mmCIF file of C-alpha atoms and ligand atoms in Angstrom:
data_model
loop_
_atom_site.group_PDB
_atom_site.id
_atom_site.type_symbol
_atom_site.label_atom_id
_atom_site.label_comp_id
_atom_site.label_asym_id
_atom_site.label_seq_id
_atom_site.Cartn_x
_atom_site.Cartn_y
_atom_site.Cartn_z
ATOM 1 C CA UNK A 100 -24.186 7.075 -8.435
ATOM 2 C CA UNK A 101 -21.387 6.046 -11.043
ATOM 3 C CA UNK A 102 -23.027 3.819 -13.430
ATOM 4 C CA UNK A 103 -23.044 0.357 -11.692
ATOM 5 C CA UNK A 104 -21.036 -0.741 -15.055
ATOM 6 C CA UNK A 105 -17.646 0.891 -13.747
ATOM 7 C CA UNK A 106 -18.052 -0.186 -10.485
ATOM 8 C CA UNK A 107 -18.860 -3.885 -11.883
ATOM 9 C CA UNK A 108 -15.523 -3.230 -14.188
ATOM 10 C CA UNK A 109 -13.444 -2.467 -11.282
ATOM 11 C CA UNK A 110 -14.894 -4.975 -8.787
ATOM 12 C CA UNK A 111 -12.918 -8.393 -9.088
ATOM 13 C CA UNK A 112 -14.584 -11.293 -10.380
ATOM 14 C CA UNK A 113 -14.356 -13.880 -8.245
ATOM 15 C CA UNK A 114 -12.207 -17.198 -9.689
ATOM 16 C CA UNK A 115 -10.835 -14.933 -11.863
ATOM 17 C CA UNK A 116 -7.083 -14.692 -12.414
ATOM 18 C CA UNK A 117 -6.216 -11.351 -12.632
ATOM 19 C CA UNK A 118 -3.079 -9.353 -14.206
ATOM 20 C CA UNK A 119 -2.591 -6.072 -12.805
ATOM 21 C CA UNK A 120 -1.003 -5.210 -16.231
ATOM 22 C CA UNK A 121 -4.189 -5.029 -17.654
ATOM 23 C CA UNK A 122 -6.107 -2.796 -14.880
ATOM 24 C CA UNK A 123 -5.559 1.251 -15.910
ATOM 25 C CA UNK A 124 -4.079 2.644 -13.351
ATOM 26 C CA UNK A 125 -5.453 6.241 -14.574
ATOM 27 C CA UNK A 126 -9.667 5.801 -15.562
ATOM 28 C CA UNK A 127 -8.967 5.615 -19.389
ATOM 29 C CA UNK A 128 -10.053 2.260 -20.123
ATOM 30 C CA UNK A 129 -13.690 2.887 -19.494
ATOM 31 C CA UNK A 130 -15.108 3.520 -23.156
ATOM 32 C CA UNK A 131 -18.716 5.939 -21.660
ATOM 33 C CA UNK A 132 -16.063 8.031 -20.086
ATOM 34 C CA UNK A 133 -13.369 8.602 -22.624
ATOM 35 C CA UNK A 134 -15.831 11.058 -24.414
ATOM 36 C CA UNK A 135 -16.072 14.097 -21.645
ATOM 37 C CA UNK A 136 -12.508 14.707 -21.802
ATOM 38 C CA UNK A 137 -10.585 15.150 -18.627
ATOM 39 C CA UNK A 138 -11.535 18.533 -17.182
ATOM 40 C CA UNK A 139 -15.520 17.521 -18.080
ATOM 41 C CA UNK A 140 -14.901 14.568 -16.031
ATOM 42 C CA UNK A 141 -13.139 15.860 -13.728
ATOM 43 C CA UNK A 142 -16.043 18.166 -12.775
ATOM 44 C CA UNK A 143 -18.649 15.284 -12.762
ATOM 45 C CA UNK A 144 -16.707 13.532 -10.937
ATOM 46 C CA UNK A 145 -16.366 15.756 -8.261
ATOM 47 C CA UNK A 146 -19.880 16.503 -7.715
ATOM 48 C CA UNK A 147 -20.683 12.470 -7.730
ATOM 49 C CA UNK A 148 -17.990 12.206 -4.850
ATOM 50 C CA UNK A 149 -20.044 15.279 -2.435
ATOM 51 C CA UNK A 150 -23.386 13.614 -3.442
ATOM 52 C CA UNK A 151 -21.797 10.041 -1.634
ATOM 53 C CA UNK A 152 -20.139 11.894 0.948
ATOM 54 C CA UNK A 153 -23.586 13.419 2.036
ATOM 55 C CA UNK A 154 -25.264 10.005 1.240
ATOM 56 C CA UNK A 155 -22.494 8.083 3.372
ATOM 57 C CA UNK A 156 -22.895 10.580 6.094
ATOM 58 C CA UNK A 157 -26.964 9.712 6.932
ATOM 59 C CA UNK A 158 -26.182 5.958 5.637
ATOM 60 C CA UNK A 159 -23.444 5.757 9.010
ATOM 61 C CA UNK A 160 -26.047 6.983 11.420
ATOM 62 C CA UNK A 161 -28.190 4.346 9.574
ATOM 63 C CA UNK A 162 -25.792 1.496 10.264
ATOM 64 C CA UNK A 163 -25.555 2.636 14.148
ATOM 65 C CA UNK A 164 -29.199 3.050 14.125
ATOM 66 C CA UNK A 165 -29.667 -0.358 13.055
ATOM 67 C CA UNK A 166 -27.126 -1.783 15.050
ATOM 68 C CA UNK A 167 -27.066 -5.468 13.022
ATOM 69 C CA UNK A 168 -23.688 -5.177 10.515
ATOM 70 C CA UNK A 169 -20.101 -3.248 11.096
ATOM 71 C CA UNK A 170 -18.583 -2.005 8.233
ATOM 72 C CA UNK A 171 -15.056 -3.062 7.941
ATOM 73 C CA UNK A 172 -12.947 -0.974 4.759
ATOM 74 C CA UNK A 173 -9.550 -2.328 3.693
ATOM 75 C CA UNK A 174 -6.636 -0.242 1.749
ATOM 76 C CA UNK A 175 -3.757 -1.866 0.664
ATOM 77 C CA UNK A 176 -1.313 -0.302 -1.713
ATOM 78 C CA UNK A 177 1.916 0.258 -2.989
ATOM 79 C CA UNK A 178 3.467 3.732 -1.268
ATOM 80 C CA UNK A 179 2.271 6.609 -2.352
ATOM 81 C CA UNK A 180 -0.514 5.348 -3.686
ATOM 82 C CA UNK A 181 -2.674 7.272 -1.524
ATOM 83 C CA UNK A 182 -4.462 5.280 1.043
ATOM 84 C CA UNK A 183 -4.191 7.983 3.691
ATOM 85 C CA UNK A 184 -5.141 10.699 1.428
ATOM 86 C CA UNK A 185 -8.302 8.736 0.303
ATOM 87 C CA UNK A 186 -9.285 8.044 3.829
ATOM 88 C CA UNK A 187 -9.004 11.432 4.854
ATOM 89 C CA UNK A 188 -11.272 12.790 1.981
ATOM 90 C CA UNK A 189 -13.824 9.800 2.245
ATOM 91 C CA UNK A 190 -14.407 10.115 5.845
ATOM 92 C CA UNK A 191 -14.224 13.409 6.163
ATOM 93 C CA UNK A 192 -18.472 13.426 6.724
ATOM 94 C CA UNK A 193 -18.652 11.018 8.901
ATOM 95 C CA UNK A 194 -19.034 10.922 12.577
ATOM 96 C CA UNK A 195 -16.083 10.008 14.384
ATOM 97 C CA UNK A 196 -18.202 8.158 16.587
ATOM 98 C CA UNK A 197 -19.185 5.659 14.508
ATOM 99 C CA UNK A 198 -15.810 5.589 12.645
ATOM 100 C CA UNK A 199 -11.858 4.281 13.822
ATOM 101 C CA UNK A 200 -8.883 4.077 11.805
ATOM 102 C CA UNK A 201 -6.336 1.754 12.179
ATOM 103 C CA UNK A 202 -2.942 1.819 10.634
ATOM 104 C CA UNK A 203 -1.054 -1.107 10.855
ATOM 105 C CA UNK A 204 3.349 -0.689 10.786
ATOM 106 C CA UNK A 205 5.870 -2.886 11.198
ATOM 107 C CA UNK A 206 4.492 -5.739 13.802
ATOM 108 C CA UNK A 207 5.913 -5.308 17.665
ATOM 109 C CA UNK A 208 7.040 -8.262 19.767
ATOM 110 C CA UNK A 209 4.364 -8.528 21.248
ATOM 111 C CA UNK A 210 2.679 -9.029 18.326
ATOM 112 C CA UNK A 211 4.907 -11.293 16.856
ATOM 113 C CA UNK A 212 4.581 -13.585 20.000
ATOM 114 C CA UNK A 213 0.723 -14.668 18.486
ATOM 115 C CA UNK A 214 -1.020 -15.791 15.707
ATOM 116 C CA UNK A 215 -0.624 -13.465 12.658
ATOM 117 C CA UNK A 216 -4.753 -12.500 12.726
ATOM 118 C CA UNK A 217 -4.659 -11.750 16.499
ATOM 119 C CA UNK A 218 -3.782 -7.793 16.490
ATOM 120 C CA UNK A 219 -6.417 -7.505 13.306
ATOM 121 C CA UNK A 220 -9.167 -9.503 15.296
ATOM 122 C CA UNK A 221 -8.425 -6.465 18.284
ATOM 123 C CA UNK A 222 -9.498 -4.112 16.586
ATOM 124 C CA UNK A 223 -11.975 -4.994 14.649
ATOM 125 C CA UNK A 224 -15.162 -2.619 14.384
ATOM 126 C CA UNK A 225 -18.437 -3.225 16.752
ATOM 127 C CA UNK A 226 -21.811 -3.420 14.937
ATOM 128 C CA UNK A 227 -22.889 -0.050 13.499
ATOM 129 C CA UNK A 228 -19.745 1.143 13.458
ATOM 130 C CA UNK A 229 -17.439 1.254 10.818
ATOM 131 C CA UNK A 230 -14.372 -0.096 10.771
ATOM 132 C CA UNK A 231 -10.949 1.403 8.207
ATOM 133 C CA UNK A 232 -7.724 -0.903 8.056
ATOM 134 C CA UNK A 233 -4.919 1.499 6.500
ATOM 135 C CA UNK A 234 -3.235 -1.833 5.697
ATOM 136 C CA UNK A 235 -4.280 -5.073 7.020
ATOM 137 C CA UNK A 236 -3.600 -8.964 7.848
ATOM 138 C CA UNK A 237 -3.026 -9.012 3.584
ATOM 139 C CA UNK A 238 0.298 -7.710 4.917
ATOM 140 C CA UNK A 239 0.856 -10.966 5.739
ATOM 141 C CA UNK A 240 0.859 -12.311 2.505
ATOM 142 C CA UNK A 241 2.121 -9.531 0.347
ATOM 143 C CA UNK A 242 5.258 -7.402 2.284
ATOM 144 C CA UNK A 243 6.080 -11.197 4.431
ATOM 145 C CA UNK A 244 5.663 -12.998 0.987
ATOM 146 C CA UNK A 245 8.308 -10.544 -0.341
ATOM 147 C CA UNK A 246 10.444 -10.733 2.357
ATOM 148 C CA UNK A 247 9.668 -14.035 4.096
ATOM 149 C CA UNK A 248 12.942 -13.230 6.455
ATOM 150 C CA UNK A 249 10.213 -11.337 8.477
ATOM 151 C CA UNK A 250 8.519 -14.800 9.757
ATOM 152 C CA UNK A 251 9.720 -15.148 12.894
ATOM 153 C CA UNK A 252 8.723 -17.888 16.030
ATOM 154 C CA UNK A 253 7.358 -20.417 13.525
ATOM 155 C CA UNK A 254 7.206 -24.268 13.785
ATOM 156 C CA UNK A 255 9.871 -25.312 11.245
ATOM 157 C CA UNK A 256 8.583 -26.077 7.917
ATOM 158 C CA UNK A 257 8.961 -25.029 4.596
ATOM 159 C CA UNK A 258 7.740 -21.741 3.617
ATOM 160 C CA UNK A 259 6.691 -22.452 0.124
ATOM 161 C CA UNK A 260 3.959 -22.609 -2.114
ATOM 162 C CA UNK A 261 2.102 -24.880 0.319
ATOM 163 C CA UNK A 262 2.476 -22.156 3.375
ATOM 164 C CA UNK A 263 0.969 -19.695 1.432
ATOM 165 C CA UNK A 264 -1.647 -21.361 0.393
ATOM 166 C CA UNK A 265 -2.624 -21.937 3.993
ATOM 167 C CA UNK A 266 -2.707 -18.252 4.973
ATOM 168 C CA UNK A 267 -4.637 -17.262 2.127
ATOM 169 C CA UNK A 268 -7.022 -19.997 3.543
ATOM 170 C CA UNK A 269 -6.446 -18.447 7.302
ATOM 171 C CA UNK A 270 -7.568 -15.322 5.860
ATOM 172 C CA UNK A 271 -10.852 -16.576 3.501
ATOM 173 C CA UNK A 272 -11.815 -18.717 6.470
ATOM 174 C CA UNK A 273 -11.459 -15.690 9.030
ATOM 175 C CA UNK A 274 -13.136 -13.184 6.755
ATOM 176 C CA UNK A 275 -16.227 -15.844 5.836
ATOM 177 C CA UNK A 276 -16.650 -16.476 10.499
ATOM 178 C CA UNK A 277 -16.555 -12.309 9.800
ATOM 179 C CA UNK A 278 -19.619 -11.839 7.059
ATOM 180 C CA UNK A 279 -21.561 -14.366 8.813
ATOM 181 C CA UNK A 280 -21.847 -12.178 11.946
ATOM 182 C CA UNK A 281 -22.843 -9.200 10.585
ATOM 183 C CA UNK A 282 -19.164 -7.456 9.431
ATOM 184 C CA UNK A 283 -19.713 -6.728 6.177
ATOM 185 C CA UNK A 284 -16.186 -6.058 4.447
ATOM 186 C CA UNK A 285 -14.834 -4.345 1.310
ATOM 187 C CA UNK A 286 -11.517 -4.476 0.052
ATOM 188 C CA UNK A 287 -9.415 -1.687 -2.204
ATOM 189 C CA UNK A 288 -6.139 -2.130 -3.935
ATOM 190 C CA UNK A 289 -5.715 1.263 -4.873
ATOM 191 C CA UNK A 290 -3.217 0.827 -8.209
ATOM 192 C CA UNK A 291 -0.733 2.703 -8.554
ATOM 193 C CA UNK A 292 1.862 2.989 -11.179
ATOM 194 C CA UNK A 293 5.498 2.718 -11.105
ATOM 195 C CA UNK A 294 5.651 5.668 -12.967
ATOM 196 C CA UNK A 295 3.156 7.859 -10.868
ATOM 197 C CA UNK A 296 4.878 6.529 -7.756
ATOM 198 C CA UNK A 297 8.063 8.057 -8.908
ATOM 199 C CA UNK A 298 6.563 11.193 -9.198
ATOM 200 C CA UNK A 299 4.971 11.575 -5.849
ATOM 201 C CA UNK A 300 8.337 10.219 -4.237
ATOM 202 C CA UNK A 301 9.948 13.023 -5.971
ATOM 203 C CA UNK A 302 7.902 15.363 -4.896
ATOM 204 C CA UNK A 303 8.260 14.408 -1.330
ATOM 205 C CA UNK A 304 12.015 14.664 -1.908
ATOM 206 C CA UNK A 305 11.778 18.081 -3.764
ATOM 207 C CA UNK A 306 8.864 19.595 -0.965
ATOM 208 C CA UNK A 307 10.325 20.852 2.510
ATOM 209 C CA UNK A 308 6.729 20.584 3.623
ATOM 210 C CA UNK A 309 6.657 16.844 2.145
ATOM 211 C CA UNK A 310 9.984 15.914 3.417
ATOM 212 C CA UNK A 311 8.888 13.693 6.439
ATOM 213 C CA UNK A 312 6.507 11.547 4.110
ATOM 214 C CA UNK A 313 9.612 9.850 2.347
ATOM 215 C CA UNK A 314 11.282 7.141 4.267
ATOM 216 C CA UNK A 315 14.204 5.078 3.253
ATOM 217 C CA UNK A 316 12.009 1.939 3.352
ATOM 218 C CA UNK A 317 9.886 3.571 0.491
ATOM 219 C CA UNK A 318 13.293 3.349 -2.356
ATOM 220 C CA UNK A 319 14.266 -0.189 -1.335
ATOM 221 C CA UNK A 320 10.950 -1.380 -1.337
ATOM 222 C CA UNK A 321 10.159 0.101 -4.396
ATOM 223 C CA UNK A 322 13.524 -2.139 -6.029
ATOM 224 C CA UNK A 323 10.974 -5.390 -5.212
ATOM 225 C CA UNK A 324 7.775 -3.337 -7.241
ATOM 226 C CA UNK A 325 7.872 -6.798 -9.743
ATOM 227 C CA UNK A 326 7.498 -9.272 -6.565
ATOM 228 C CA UNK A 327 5.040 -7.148 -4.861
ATOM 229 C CA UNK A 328 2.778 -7.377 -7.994
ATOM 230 C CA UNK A 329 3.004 -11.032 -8.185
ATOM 231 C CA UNK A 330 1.799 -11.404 -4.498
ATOM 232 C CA UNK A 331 -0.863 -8.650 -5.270
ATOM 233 C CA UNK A 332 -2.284 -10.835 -7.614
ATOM 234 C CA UNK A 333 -1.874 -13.835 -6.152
ATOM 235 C CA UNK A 334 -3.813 -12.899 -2.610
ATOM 236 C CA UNK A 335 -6.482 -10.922 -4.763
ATOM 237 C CA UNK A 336 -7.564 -13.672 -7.254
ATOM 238 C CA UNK A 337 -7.449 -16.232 -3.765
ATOM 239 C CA UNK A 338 -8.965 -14.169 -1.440
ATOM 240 C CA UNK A 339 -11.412 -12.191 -3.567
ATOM 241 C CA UNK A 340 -14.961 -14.016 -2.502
ATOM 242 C CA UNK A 341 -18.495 -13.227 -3.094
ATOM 243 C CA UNK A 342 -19.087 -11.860 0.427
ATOM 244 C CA UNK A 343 -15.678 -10.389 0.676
ATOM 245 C CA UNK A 344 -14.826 -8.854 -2.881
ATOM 246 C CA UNK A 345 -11.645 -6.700 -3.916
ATOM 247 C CA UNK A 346 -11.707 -3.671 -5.839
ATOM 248 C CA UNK A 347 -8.581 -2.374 -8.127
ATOM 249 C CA UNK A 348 -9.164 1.304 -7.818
ATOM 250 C CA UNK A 349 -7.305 2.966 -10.693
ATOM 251 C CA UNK A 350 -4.638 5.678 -8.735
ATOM 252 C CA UNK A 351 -2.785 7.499 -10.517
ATOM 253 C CA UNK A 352 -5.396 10.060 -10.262
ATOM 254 C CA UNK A 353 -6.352 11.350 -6.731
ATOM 255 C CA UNK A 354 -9.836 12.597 -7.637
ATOM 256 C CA UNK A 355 -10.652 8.762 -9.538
ATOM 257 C CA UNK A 356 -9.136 7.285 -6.332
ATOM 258 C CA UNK A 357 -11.842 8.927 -4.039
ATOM 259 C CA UNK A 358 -14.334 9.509 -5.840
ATOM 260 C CA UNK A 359 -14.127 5.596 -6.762
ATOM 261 C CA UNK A 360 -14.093 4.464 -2.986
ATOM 262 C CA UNK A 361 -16.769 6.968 -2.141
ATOM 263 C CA UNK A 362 -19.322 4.901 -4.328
ATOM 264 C CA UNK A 363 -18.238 1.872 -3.630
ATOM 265 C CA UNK A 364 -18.989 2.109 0.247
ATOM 266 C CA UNK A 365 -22.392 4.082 -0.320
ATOM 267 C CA UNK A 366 -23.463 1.883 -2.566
ATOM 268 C CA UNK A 367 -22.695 -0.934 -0.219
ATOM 269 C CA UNK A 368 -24.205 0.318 2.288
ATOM 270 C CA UNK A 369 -27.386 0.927 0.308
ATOM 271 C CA UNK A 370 -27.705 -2.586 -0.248
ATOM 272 C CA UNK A 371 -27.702 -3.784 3.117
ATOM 273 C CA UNK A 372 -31.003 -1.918 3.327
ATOM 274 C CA UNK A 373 -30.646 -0.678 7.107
ATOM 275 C CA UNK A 374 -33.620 0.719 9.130
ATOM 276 C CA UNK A 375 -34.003 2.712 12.482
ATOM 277 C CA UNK A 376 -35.050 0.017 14.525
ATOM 278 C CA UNK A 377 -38.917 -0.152 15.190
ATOM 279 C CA UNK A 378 -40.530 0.510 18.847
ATOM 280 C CA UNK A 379 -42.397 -1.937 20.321
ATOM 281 C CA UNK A 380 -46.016 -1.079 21.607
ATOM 282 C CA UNK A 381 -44.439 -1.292 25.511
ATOM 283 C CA UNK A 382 -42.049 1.260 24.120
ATOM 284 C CA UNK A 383 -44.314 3.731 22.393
ATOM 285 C CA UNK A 384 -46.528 3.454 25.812
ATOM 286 C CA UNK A 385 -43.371 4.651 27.510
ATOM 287 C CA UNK A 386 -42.762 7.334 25.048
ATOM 288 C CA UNK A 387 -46.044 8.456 25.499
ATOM 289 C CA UNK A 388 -46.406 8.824 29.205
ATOM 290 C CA UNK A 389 -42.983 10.667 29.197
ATOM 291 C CA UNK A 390 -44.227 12.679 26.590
ATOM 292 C CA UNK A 391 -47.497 13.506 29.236
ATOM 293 C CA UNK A 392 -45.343 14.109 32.309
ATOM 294 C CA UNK A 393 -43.242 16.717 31.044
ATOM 295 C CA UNK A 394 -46.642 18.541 29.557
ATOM 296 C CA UNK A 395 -47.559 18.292 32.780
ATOM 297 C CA UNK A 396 -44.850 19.886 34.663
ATOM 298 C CA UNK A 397 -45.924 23.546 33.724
HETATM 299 P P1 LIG B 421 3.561 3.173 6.307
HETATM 300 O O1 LIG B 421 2.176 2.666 6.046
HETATM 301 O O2 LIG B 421 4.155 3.892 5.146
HETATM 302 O O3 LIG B 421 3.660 3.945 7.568
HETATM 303 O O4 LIG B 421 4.516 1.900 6.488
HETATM 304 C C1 LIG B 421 4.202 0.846 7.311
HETATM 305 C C2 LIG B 421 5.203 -0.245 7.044
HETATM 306 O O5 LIG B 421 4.877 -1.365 7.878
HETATM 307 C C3 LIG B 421 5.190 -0.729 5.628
HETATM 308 O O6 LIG B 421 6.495 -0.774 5.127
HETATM 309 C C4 LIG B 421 4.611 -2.124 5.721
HETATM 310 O O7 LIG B 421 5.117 -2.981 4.747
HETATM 311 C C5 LIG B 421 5.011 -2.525 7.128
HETATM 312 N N1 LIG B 421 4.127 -3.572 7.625
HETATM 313 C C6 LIG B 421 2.800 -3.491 7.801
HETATM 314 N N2 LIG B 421 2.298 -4.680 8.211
HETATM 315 C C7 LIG B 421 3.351 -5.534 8.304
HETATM 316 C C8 LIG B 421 3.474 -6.899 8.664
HETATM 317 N N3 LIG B 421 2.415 -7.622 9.030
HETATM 318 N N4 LIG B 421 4.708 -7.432 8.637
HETATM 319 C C9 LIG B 421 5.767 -6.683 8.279
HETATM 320 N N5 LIG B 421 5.714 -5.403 7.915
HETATM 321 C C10 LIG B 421 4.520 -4.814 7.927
HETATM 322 MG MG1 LIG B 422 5.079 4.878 3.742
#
């Protein structure tokens, strides 16, 4: 496990205001680690992310097993800050069984015609399962707070200060009726830089194979980087709770990135202290007499 002392660093403190400025985007802000250099670390780091993809693999049959909690995992990002990329790598032990992904685009009509939770409450995951939201209902309050053109079908009103303040409450009050039937929920900002973004956008332009990644939407939104940040911070420091925290996942490096998320989830899920759900005595009776029957069959 990485020392509980980074994850406690990156894990927001709750009634805290918070600055992205001052969250590293890379890892190099952690004093212990700035002595193994970046290969050593590298290599540690590696090997820390298999041991929690192994560990998260039996701790997801646990959490079906036990059949009490669902496990719901939110990314939200900047582009290219590598949400899919992370969930790809972090999942790839798990049981698809157990395990749905949901990206969330642009909102349809159909969509637009309800309340701004409803398509997020769809498809929320069943106990024992777990439950990934490649972006989420903070969408709401981050690329609509940026562009509040995009609120559509409302009751007149102003859309200030005051309305925003009421979603963020939407969304603490939703996520608290969550946690207190069994979802348990953690949150990732995976920070990017402006810098690092560059880089990967340029590669997708300069990469045939990359080519279809880029979209338009990616350079104009970029242009608004300074606004998104302020809405970041904003919905974090509101919305980050006790039962519902927010991580800022340095992510500039990919292998930080994982193996960052990786520990977070195993560790959560080793605190929930799951079990395999003990038999009752009728039970074990009827184990028993199956067991006899088919010794008897020969
Ligand atoms: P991507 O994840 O790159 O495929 O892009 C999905 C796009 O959908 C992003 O530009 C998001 O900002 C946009 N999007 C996601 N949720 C919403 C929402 N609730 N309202 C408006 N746009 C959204
Ligand atoms: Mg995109």
């Amino acid at each position: 496990m990485i020392k509980q002392e980074y994850n406690d660093h990156l894990r927001v403190l709750p009634g805290k205001k918070i600055h992205l400025k001052d969250f590293d985007t890379g890892w190099t802000q952690i004093e212990g680690l700035k002595e193994y250099g970046k290969d050593k670390l590298k290599e540690h780091v590696n090997i820390l992310l298999q041991q929690n993809l192994v560990e998260l693999t039996s701790a997801q049959q646990l959490l079906y097993a036990d059949d009490r909690y669902s496990l719901l995992i939110i990314f939200q990002a900047m582009d290219a800050a590598g949400k899919d990329g992370t969930i790809k790598h972090v999942m790839s032990g798990v049981n698809p069984q157990g395990c749905q992904v949901f990206s969330f685009k642009k909102p349809s009509d159909e969509e637009m015609n309800h309340n701004f939770l409803w398509r997020y409450m769809k498809n929320l995951p069943e106990r024992g399962r777990i439950g990934i939201f490649n972006r989420s209902y903070y969408e709401d309050v981050l690329v609509v707070k940026v562009h509040p053109e995009l609120l559509k079908n409302l009751p007149d009103g102003k859309r200030n200060s005051a309305f925003w303040e009421n979603r963020y409450e939407d969304i603490n009050t939703f996520e608290r009726h969550l946690v207190r039937n069994g979802t348990v929920i953690i949150k990732f900002f995976l920070n990017v830089s402006k810098e690092e973004q560059k880089k990967r956008f340029m590669d997708r332009l300069m990469r045939p194979e990359k080519n279809w990644k880029f979209s338009a939407a990616d350079l104009s939104e970029r242009a608004y980087w300074t606004d998104y940040m302020h809405a970041y911070e904003e919905a974090i420091r509101v919305t980050n709770t006790e039962s519902a925290p927010w991580y800022i996942i340095p992510a500039d490096n990919k292998w930080v990135t994982r193996a960052l998320v990786a520990d977070i989830i195993t560790s959560t899920l080793r605190g929930l202290e799951l079990k395999f759900p003990k038999l009752s005595e009728a039970q074990l009776e009827m184990l028993d007499e199956a067991r006899k029957t088919l010794e008897a069959e020969a």
